[in-house]
CSV table of C-alpha atoms in Angstrom, one decimal:
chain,number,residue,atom,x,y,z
A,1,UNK,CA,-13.7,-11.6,-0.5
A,2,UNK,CA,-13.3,-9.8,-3.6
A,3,UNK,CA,-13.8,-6.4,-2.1
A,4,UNK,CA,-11.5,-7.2,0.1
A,5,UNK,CA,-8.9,-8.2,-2.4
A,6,UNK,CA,-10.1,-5.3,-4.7
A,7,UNK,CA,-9.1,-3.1,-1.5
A,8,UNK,CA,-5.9,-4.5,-0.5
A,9,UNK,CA,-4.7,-4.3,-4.1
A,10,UNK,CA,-5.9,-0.4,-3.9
A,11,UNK,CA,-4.2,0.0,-0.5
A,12,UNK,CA,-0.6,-1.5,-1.8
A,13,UNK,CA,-1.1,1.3,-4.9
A,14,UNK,CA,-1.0,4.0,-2.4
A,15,UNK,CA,1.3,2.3,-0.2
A,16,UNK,CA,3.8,2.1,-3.6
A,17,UNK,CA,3.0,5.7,-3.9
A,18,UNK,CA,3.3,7.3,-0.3
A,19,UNK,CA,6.3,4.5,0.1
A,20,UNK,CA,7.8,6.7,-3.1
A,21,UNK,CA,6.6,10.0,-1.4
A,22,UNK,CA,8.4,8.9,2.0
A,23,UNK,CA,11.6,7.7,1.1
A,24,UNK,CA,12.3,11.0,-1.3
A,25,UNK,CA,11.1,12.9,1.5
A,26,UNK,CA,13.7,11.1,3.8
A,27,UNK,CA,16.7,10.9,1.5
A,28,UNK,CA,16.2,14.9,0.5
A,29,UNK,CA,16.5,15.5,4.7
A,30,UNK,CA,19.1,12.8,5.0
A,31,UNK,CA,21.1,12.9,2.3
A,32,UNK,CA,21.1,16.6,1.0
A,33,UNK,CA,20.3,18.3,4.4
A,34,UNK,CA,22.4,16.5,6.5
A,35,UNK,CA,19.7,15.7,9.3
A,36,UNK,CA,19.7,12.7,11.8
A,37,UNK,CA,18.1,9.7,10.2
A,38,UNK,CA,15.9,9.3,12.9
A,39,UNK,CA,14.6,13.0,12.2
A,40,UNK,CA,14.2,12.5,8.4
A,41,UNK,CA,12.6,9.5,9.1
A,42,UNK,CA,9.7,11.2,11.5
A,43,UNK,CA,9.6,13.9,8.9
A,44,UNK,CA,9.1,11.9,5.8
A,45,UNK,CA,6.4,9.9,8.1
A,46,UNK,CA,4.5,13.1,9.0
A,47,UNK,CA,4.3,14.5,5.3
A,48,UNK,CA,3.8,11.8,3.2
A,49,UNK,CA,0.8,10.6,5.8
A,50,UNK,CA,-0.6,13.6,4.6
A,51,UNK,CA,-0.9,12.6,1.3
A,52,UNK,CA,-1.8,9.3,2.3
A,53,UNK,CA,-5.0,9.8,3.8
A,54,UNK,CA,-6.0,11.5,0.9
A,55,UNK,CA,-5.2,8.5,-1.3
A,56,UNK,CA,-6.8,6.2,1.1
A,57,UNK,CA,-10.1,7.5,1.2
A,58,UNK,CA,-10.7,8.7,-2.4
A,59,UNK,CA,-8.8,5.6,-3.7
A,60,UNK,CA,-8.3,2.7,-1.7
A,61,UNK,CA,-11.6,2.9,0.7
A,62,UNK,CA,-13.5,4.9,-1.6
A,63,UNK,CA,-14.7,7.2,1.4
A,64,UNK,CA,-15.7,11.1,1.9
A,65,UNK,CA,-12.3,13.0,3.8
A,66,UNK,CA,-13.6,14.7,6.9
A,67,UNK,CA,-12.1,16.2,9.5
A,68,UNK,CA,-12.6,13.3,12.2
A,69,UNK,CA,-11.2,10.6,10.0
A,70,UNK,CA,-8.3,13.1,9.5
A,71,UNK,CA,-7.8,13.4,13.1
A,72,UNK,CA,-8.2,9.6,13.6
A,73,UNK,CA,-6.2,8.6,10.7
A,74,UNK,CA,-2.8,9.0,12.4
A,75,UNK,CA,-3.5,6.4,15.0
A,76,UNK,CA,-4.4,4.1,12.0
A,77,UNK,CA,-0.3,4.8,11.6
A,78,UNK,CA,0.3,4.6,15.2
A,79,UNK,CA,1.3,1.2,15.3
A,80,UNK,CA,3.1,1.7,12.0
A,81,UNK,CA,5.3,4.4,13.3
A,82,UNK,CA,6.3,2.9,16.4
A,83,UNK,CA,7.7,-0.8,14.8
A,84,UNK,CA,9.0,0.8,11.7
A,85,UNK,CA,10.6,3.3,14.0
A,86,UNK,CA,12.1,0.7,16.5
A,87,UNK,CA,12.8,-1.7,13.2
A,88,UNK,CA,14.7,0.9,11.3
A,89,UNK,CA,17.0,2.0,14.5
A,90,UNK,CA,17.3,-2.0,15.3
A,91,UNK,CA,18.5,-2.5,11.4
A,92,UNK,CA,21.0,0.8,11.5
A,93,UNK,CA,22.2,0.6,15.0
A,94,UNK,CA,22.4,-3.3,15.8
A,95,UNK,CA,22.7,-4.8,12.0
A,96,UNK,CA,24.7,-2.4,10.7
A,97,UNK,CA,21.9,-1.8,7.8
A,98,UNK,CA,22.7,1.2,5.8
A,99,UNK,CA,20.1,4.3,6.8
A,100,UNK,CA,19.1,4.5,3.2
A,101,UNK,CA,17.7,0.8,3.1
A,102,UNK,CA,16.3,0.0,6.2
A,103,UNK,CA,13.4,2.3,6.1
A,104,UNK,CA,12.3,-0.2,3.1
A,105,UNK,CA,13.1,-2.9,5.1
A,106,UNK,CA,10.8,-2.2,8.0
A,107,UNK,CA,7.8,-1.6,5.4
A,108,UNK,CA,7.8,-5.1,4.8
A,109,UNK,CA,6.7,-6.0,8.4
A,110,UNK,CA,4.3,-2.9,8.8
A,111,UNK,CA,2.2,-3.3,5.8
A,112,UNK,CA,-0.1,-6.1,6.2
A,113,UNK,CA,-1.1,-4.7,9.9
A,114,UNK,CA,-1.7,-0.9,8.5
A,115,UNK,CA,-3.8,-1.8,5.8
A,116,UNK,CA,-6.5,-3.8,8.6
A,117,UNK,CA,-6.1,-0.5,11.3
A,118,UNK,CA,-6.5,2.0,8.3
A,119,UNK,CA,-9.1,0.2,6.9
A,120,UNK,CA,-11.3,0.2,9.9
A,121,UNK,CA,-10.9,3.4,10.6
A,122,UNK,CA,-11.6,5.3,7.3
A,123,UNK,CA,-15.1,2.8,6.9
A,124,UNK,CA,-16.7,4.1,9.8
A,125,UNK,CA,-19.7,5.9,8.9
A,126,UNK,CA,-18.8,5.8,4.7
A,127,UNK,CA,-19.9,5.0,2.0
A,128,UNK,CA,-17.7,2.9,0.3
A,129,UNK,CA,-16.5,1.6,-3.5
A,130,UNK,CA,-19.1,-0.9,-4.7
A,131,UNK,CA,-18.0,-4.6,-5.3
């Protein structure tokens, strides 16, 4: 249980950070460059996944990068792209939630799911941080 915890706290670091490194990401193509919400909000989810994976396995799970897991690791994110996707067009288009907050809104709902998918994909076949 304490690993577990130990993780999870681990996992909501990086999700602060790559939650940092996507929104920038989003308001720079929003905000500055004028694009589509919906298409600054793919892009800042492409680029700061990136970095995510990265953080995951050398900080959260404590697990070796490879090329597999880097391959896999987007359909740890599968699930959250497609709610936070449909959550952030529901919050603009039916709520009348301002594009710049409901991104941060749909992270609430997402988070507690990605941590279990990411999780269980990164641990295959790793080693990972002692308890």
């Amino acid at each position: 249980m304490k690993k577990l915890n130990n993780e999870f706290f681990r996992f909501v670091i990086v999700g602060g950070i790559n939650t940092l490194n996507y929104y920038l990401i989003f308001l720079l193509f929003n905000n500055v460059f004028n694009v589509y919400y919906m298409v600054a909000h793919i892009t800042g989810i492409l680029i700061s996944m990136i970095i995510s994976y990265f953080l995951n396995c050398y900080f959260t799970y404590g697990v070796k990068p490879t090329w597999r897991k880097f391959f896999q690791f987007p359909l740890t994110q599968l699930v959250n792209i497609t709610v936070s996707s449909s959550l952030v067009f529901v919050f603009v288009e039916l709520f009348s939630l301002s594009s710049n907050i409901a991104p941060i809104a749909a992270m609430f709902i997402t988070v507690p799911v990605t941590f279990l998918v990411t999780g269980k994909i990164l641990k295959q076949n790793g080693a990972q941080h002692e308890t």
